[in-house]
Structure formats: structure tokens, C-alpha cells
PDB file of C-alpha atoms in Angstrom:
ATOM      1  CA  UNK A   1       0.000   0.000   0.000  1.00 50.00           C
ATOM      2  CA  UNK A   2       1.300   3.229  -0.877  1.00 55.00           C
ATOM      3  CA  UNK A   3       2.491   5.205   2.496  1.00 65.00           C
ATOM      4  CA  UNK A   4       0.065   8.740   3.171  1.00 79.00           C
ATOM      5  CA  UNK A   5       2.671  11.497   3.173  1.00 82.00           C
ATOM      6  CA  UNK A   6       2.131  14.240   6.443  1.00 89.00           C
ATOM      7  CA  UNK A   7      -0.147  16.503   6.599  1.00 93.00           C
ATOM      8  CA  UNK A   8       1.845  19.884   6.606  1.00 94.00           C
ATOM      9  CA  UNK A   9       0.852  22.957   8.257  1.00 95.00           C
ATOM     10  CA  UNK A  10       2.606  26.705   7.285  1.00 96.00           C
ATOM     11  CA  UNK A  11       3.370  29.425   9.961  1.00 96.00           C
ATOM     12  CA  UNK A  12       5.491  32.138   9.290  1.00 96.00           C
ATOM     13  CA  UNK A  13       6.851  35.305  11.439  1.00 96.00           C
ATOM     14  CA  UNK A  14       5.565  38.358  10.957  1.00 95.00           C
ATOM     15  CA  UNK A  15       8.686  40.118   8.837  1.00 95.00           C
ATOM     16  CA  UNK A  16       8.530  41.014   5.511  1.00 94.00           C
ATOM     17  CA  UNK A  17      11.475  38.085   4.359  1.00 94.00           C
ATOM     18  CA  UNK A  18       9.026  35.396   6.053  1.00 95.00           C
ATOM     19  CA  UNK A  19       5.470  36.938   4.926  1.00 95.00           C
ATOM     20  CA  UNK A  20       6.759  36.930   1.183  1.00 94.00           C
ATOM     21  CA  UNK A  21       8.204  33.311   1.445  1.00 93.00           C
ATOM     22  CA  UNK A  22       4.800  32.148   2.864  1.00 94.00           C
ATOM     23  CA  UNK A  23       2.614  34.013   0.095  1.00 93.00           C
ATOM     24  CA  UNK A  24       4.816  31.845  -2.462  1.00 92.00           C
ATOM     25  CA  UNK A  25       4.931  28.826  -0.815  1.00 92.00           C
ATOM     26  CA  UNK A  26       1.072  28.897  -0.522  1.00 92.00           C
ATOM     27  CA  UNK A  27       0.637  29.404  -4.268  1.00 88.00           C
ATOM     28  CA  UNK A  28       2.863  25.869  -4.531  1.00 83.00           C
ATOM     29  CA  UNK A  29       1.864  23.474  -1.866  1.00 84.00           C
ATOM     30  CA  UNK A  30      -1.381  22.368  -0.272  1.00 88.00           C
ATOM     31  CA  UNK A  31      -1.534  22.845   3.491  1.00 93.00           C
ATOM     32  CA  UNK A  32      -3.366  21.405   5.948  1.00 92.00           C
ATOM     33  CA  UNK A  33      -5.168  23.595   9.001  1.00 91.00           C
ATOM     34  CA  UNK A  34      -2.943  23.373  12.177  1.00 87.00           C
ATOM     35  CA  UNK A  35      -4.870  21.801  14.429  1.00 87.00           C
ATOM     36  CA  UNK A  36      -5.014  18.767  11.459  1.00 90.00           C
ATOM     37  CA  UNK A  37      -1.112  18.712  10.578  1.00 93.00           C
ATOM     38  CA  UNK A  38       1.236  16.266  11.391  1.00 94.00           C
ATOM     39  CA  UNK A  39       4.133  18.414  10.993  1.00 95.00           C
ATOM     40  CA  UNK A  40       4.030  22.213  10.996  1.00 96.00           C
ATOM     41  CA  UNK A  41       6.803  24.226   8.836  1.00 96.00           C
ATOM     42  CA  UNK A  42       7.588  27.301  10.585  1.00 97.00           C
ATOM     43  CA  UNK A  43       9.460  30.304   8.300  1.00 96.00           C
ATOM     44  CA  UNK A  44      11.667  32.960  10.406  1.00 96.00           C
ATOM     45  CA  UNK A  45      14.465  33.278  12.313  1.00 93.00           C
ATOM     46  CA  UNK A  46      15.442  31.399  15.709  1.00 90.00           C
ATOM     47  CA  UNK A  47      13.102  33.251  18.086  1.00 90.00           C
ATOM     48  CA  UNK A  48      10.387  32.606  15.954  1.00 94.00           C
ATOM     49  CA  UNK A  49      10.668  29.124  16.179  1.00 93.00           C
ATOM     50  CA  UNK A  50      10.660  29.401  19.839  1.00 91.00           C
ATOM     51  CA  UNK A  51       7.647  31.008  19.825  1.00 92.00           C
ATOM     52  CA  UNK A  52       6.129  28.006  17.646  1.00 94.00           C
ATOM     53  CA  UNK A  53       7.470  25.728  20.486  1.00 93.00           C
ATOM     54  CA  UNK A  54       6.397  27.525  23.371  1.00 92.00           C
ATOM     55  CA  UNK A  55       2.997  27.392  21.789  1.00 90.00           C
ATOM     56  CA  UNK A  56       2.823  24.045  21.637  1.00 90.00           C
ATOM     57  CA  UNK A  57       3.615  23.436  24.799  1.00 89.00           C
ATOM     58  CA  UNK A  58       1.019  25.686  26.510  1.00 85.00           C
ATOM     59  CA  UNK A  59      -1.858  23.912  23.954  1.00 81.00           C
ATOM     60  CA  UNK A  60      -0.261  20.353  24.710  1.00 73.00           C
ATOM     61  CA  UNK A  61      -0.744  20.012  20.620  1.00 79.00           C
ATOM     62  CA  UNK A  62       2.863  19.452  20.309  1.00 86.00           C
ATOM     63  CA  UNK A  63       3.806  17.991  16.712  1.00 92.00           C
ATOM     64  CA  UNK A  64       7.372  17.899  14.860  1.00 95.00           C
ATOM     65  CA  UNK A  65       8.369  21.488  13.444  1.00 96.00           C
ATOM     66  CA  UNK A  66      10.450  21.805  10.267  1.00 96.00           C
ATOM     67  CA  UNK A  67      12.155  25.323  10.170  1.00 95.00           C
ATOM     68  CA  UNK A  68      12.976  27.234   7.204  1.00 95.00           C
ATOM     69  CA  UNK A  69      15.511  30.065   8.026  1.00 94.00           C
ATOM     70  CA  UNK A  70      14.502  33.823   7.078  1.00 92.00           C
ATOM     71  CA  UNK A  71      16.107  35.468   9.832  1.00 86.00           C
ATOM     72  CA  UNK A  72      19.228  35.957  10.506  1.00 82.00           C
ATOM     73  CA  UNK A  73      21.528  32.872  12.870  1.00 78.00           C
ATOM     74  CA  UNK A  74      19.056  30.365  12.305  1.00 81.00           C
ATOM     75  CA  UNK A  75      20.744  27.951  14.576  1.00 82.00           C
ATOM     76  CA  UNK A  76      17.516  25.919  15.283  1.00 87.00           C
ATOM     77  CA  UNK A  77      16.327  25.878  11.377  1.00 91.00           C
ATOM     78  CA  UNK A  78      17.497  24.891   7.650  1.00 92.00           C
ATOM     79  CA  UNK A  79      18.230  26.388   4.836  1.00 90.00           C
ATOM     80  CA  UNK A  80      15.521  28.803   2.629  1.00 87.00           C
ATOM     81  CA  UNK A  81      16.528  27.563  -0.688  1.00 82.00           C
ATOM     82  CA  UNK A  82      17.578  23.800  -1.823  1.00 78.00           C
ATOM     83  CA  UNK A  83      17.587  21.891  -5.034  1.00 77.00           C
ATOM     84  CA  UNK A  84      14.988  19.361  -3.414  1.00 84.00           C
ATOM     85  CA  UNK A  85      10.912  20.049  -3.317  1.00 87.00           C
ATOM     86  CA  UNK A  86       9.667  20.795   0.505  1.00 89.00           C
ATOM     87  CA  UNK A  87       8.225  17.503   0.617  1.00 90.00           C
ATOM     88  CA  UNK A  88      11.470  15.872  -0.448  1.00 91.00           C
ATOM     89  CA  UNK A  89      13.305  17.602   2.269  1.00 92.00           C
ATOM     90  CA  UNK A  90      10.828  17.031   5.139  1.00 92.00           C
ATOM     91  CA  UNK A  91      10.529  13.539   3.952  1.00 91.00           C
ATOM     92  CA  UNK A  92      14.278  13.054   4.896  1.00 91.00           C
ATOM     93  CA  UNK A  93      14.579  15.181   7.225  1.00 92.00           C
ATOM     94  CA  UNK A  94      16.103  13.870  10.925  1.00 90.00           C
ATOM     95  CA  UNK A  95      14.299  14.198  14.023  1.00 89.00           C
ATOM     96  CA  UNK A  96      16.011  15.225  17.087  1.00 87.00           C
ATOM     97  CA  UNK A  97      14.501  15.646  20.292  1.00 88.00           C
ATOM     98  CA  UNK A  98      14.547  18.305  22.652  1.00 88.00           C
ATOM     99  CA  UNK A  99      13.300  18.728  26.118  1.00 91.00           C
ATOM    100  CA  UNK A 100      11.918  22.173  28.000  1.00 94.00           C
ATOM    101  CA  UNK A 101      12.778  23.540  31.317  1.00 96.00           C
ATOM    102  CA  UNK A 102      10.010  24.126  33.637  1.00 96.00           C
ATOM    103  CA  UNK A 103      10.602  27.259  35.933  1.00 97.00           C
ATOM    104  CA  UNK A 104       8.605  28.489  38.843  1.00 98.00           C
ATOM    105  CA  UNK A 105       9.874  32.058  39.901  1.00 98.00           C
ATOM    106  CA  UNK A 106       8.046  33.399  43.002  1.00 98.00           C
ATOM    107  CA  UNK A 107       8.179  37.356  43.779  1.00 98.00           C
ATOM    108  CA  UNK A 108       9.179  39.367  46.519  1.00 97.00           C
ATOM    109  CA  UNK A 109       5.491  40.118  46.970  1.00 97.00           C
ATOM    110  CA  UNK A 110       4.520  36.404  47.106  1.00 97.00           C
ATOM    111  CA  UNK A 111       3.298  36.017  43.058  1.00 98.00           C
ATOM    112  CA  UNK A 112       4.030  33.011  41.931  1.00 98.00           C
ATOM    113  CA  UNK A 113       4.814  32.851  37.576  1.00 97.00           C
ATOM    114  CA  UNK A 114       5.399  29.477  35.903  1.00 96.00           C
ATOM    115  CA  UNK A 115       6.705  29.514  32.143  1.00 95.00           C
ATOM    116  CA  UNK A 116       8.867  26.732  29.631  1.00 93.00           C
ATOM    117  CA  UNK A 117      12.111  27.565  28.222  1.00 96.00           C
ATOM    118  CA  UNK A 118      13.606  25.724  25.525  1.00 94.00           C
ATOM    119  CA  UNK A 119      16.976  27.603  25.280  1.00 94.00           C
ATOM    120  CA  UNK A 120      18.242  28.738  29.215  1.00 96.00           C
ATOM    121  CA  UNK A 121      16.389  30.141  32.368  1.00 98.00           C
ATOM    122  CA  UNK A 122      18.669  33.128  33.538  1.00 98.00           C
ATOM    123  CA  UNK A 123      19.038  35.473  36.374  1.00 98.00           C
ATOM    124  CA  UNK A 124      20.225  38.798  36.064  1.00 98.00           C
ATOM    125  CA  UNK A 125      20.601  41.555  38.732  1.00 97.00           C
ATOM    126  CA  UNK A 126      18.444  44.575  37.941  1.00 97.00           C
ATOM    127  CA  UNK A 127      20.701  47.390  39.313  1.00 96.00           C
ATOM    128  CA  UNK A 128      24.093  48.946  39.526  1.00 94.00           C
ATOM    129  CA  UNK A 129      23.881  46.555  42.811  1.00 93.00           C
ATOM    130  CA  UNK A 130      25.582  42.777  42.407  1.00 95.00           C
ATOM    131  CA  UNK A 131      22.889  40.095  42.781  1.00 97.00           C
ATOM    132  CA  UNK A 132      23.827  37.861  46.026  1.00 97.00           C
ATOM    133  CA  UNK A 133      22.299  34.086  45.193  1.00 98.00           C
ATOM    134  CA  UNK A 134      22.348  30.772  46.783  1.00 98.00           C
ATOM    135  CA  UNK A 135      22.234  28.157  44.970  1.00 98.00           C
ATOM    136  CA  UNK A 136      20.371  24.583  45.946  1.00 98.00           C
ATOM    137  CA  UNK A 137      21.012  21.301  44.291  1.00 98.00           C
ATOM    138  CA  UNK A 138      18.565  18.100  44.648  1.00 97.00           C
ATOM    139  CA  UNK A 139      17.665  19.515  48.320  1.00 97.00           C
ATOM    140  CA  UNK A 140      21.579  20.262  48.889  1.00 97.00           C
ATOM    141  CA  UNK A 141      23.341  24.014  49.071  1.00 98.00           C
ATOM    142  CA  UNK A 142      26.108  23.992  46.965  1.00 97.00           C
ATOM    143  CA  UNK A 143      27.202  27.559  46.959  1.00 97.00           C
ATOM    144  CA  UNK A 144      25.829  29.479  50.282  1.00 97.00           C
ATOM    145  CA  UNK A 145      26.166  33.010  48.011  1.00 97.00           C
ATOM    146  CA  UNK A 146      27.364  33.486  44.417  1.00 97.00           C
ATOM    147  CA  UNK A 147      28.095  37.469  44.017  1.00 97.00           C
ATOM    148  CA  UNK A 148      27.932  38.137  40.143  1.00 96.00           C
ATOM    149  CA  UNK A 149      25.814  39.569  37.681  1.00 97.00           C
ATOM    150  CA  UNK A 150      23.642  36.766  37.204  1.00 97.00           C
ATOM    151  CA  UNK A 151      23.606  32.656  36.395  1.00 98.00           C
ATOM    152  CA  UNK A 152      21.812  30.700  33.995  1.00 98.00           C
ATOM    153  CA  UNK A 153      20.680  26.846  33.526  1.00 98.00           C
ATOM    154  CA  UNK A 154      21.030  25.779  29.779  1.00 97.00           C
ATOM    155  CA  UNK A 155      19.471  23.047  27.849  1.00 95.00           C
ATOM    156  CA  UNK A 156      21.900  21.157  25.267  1.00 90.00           C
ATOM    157  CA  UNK A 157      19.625  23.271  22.924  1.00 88.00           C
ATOM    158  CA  UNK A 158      20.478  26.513  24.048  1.00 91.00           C
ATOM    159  CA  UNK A 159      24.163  25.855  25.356  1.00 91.00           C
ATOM    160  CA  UNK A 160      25.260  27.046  22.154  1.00 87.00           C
ATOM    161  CA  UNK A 161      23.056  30.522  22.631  1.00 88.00           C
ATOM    162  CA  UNK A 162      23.635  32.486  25.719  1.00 93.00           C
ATOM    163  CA  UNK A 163      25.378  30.485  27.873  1.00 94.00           C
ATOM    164  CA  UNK A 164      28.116  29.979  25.450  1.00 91.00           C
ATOM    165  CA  UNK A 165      28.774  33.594  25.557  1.00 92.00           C
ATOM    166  CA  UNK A 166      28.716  33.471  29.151  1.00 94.00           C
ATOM    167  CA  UNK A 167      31.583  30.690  28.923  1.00 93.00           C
ATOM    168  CA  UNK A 168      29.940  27.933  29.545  1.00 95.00           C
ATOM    169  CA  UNK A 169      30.056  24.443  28.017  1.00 94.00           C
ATOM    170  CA  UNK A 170      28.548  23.164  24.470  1.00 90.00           C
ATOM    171  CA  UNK A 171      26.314  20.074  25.242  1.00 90.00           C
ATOM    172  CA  UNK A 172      26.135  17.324  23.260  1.00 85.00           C
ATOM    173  CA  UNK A 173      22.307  16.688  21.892  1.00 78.00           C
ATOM    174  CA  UNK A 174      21.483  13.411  24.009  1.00 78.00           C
ATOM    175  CA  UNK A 175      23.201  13.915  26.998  1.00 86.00           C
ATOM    176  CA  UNK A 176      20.660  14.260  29.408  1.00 89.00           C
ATOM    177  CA  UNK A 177      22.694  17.373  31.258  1.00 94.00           C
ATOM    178  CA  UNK A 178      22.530  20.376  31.789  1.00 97.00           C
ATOM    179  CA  UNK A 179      24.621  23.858  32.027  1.00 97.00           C
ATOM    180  CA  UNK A 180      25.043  25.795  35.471  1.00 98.00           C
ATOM    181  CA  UNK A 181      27.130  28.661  34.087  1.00 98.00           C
ATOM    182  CA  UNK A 182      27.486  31.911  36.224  1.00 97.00           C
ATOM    183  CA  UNK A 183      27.156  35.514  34.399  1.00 96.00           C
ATOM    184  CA  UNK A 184      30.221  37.532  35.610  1.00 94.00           C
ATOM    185  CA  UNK A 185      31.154  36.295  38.642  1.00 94.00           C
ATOM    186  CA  UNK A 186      32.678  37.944  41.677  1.00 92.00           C
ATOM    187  CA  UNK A 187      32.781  35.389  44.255  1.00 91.00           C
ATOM    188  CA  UNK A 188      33.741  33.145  44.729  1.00 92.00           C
ATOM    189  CA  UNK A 189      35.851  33.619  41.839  1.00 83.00           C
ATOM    190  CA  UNK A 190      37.213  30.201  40.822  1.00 86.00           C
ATOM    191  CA  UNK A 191      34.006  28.918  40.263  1.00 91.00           C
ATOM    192  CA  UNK A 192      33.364  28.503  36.726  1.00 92.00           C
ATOM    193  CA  UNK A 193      29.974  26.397  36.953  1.00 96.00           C
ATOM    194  CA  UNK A 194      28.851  22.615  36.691  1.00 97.00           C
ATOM    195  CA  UNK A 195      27.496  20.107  34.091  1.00 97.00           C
ATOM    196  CA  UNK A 196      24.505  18.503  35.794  1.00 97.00           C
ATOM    197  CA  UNK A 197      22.412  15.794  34.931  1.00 95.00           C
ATOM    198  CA  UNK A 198      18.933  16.904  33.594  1.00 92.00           C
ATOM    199  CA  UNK A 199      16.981  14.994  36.702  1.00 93.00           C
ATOM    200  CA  UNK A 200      18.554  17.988  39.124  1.00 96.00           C
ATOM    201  CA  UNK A 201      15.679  20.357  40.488  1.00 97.00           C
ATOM    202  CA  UNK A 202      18.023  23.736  40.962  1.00 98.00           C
ATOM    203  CA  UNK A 203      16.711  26.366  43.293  1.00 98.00           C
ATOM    204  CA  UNK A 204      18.112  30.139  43.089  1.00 98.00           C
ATOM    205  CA  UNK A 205      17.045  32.300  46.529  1.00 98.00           C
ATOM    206  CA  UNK A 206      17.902  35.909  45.858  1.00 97.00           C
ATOM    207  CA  UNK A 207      19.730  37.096  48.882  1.00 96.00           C
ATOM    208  CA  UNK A 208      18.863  40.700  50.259  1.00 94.00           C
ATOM    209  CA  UNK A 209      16.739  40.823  47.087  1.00 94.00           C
ATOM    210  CA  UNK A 210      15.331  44.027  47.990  1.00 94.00           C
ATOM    211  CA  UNK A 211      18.470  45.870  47.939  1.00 95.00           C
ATOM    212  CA  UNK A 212      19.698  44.012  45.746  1.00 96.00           C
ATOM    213  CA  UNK A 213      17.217  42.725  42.774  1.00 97.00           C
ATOM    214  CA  UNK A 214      16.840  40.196  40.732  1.00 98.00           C
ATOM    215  CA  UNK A 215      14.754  39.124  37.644  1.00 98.00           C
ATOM    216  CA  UNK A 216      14.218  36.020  35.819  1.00 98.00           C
ATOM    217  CA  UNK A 217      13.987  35.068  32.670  1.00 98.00           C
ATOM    218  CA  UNK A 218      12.408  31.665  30.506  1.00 96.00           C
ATOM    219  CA  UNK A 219      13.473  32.734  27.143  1.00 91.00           C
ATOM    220  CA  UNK A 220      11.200  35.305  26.274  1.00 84.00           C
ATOM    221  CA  UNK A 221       9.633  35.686  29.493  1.00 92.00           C
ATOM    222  CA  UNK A 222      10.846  37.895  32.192  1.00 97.00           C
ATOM    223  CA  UNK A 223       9.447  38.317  36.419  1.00 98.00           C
ATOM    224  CA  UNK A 224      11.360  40.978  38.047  1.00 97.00           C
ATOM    225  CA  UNK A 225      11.725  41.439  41.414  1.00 97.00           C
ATOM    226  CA  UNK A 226      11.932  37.675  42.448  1.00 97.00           C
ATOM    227  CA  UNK A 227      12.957  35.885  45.892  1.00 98.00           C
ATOM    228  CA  UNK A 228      12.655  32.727  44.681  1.00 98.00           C
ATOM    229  CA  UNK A 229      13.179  30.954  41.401  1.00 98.00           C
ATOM    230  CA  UNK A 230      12.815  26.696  40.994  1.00 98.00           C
ATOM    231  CA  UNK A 231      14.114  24.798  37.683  1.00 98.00           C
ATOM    232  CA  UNK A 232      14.289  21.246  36.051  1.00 96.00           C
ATOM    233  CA  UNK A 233      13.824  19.735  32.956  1.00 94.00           C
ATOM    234  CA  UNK A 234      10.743  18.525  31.698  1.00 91.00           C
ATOM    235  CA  UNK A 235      11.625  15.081  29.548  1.00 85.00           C
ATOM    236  CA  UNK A 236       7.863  14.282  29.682  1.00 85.00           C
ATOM    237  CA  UNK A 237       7.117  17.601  27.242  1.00 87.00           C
ATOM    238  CA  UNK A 238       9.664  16.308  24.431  1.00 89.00           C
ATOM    239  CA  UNK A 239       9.965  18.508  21.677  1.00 92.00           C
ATOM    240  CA  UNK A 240      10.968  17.293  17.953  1.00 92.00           C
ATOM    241  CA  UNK A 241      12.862  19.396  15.432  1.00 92.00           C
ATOM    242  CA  UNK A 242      13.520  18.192  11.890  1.00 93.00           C
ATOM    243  CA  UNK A 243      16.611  18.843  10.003  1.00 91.00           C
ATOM    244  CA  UNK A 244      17.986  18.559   6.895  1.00 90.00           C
ATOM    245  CA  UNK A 245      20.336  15.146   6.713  1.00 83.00           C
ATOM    246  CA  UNK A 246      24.265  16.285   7.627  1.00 73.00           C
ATOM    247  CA  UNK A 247      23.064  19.869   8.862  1.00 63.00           C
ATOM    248  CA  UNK A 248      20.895  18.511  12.281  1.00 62.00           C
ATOM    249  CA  UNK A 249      20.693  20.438  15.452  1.00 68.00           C
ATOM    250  CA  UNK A 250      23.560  17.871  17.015  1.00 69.00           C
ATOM    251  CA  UNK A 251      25.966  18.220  14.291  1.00 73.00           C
ATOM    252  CA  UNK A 252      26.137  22.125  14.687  1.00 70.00           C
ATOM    253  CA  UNK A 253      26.532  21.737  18.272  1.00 72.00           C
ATOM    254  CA  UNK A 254      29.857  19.493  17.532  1.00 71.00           C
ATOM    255  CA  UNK A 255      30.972  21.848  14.622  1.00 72.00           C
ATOM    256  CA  UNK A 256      30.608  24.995  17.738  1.00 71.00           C
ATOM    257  CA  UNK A 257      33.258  22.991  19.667  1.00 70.00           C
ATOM    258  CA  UNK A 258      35.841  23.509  16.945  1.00 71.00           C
ATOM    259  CA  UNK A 259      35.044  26.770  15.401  1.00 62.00           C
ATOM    260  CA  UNK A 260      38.071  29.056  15.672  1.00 54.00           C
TER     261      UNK A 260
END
């Protein structure tokens, strides 16, 4: 019996590169509603895609998403233009699987906000003022108070994003860990961070977070002001990316490692 190919479902961002690809593509393909598809091609950039994730995730409609790049890094999508049709290419295309952090930041006033992040959860002092944090491990302190300008936890997803720029380590796709990389630290100074397995629960407490505040941020979503913030990954809430064959999410992590 001949095999049904997917139903595929378009999204683009809202820029003028991305609108004009989608008005072509929709003169050349039939597409299927989104809440029919079984795989959804998203056209933008990197933080567009994030936003096609996070939505997923908040309607628990979570399907594999093919990315076409029409922004600018791309890091998380493939190429616009290829010699092969879009079916061709999705058709091949490898899956790779990626799973969210769940944070739960709590305020200075008691409000407690609860958000995904696909890329990093990071903390970053608000003021002139160096944040003071303590940070927990599995029910364990492990540093009393980290003086810096902030830390982050980092998925093997987003190692490569902002916590590479902070120094910290590229994670293999796979490896079930994650990145505790601090942002400018000032004591105590020899610590560079850990690699942690992604079963850890961390907990941040802002110390004298009034004086000295704090915010939070889940990729694109940002509490200020917090006393409190809890993280771990979220394996149950797997993701899927598809990727072109010799260009996948896991082999541009490697190639980062040797860039020079």
C-alpha cells in the first residue's frame, strides 16, 4: 500500500522576508489547518521558532516542526533555498529531540509565575547593585552566596546561545545534562559552573533581594523582582525538530566545539 505522506501545516513570522516566502509557498503546496497537521513548517528566524514551540507546549498540541531560516543565525532551522521540493526535504529530514525547562519564579510580593524555556532560564541583577544568590542542588546548598551579575541553567539546545557567551560548556544533543554557568562572577571567583544531569531540580534564593534585585527570565519571558526561582527539565514535554540530513541540530553543536 502506498504510504500517506504528512499533513503539513505553514506558519510564518511576521517580517517582511518570512510573509513573502509564505505568500509563495502557498501558491505551490497544499496545506493542511494546524490543528489537522502532522508536521508544521515554521518560516523565520530562531526566536520565531521558539515562539512556535512555546505554543505548543502551553496547547499540549505538540507535533514535529520543520524550520525554514529567514532570519538571521538560524541555529535551530534549515536552509531557505535547496535543489529538493519541501516535501522531499521534510521527507528526509532527521528528528532530534529536545526537552523544555520548567521554571517556577516566586516574587518578593509572594506572586508566583510558571513559564517553559527551551533555550536557558537566567538570572540577572536589575541594578548597579551585584545580585547575592544561593544556589540549591537536589535539596543540597552547593554555593551558600554566588556574588555576580547573574547565572543561567542551559538546555543542550540553548548551550550554544547564551550560555556559550557566558563561557559555559557546548552540550552534546542526548546527553541528558545540563549547564550551570554563572554571568560575571565575583565570588567566589574560581568557580566557573557545573554540568549537571537533567533529573537535578536547581533552586536560586535571591539574597537581600530588595536591595539588591533580581529578575528572571524563561526565554522570552521575564518576572522581576523575584525571591525565589525553581528549575528542572521537563523530559515528559519532548519537543521534535527536523533537520535537513548532515546539517541537524547535534551536528552544529559538535561543529561549535571547533570553530576558531
Amino acid at each position: 500500500m502506498p504510504v500517506t505522506p504528512p499533513r503539513l501545516a505553514l506558519v510564518a513570522s511576521p517580517t517582511d522576508r518570512a510573509q513573502e516566502a509564505e505568500a509563495e509557498l502557498r501558491k505551490s503546496h497544499d496545506w493542511a489547518d494546524l490543528e489537522q497537521a502532522d508536521i508544521v513548517v515554521a518560516l523565520g528566524g530562531d526566536g520565531f521558532m521558539l515562539q512556535v514551540l512555546h505554543t505548543m507546549l502551553e496547547t499540549e498540541r505538540v507535533r514535529p516542526v520543520y524550520g525554514l531560516n529567514l532570519g538571521t543565525v538560524g541555529f535551530l532551522m534549515n536552509r531557505h533555498k535547496s535543489s529538493r521540493t519541501l516535501e522531499e526535504r521534510v521527507a528526509r529530514a532527521r528528528s532530534i529531540a529536545v526537552s523544555p525547562l520548567w521554571m517556577e519564579a516566586t516574587t518578593n510580593g509572594g506572586t508566583v509565575t510558571t513559564s517553559w524555556a527551551i533555550n536557558e532560564v537566567s538570572l540577572l541583577r536589575e541594578t548597579r547593585q551585584t545580585a547575592k544568590l544561593e544556589i540549591v542542588v537536589n535539596g543540597k546548598v552547593r554555593i551558600p552566596e554566588l556574588s555576580c551579575d547573574g547565572v543561567l541553567v542551559a538546555t543542550p539546545a540553548g548551550s550554544t546561545a547564551y550560555n556559550l557567551s557566558a563561557n559555559g560548556p557546548i552540550l552534546p544533543l542526548g546527553s541528558k545534562m545540563l549547564a550551570l554557568t554563572p554571568i560575571s562572577p565575583f565570588r567566589p571567583r574560581r568557580w566557573h559552573g557545573a554540568i549537571l544531569p537533567d533529573n537535578a531540580e536547581i533552586i536560586f534564593r535571591a539574597r537581600e533581594s530588595v536591595k539588591r534585585p533580581v529578575s528572571v527570565v524563561a526565554d522570552q519571558t521575564e518576572v522581576r523582582d523575584i525571591s525565589e526561582v525553581r528549575v528542572r527539565a521537563w523530559p515528559e514535554h519532548e519537543l521534535t525538530l527536523l533537520f535537513d540530513k548532515g546539517k541537524s541540530l547535534d551536528e552544529r553543536i559538535f561543529a561549535e566545539q571547533f570553530m576558531v
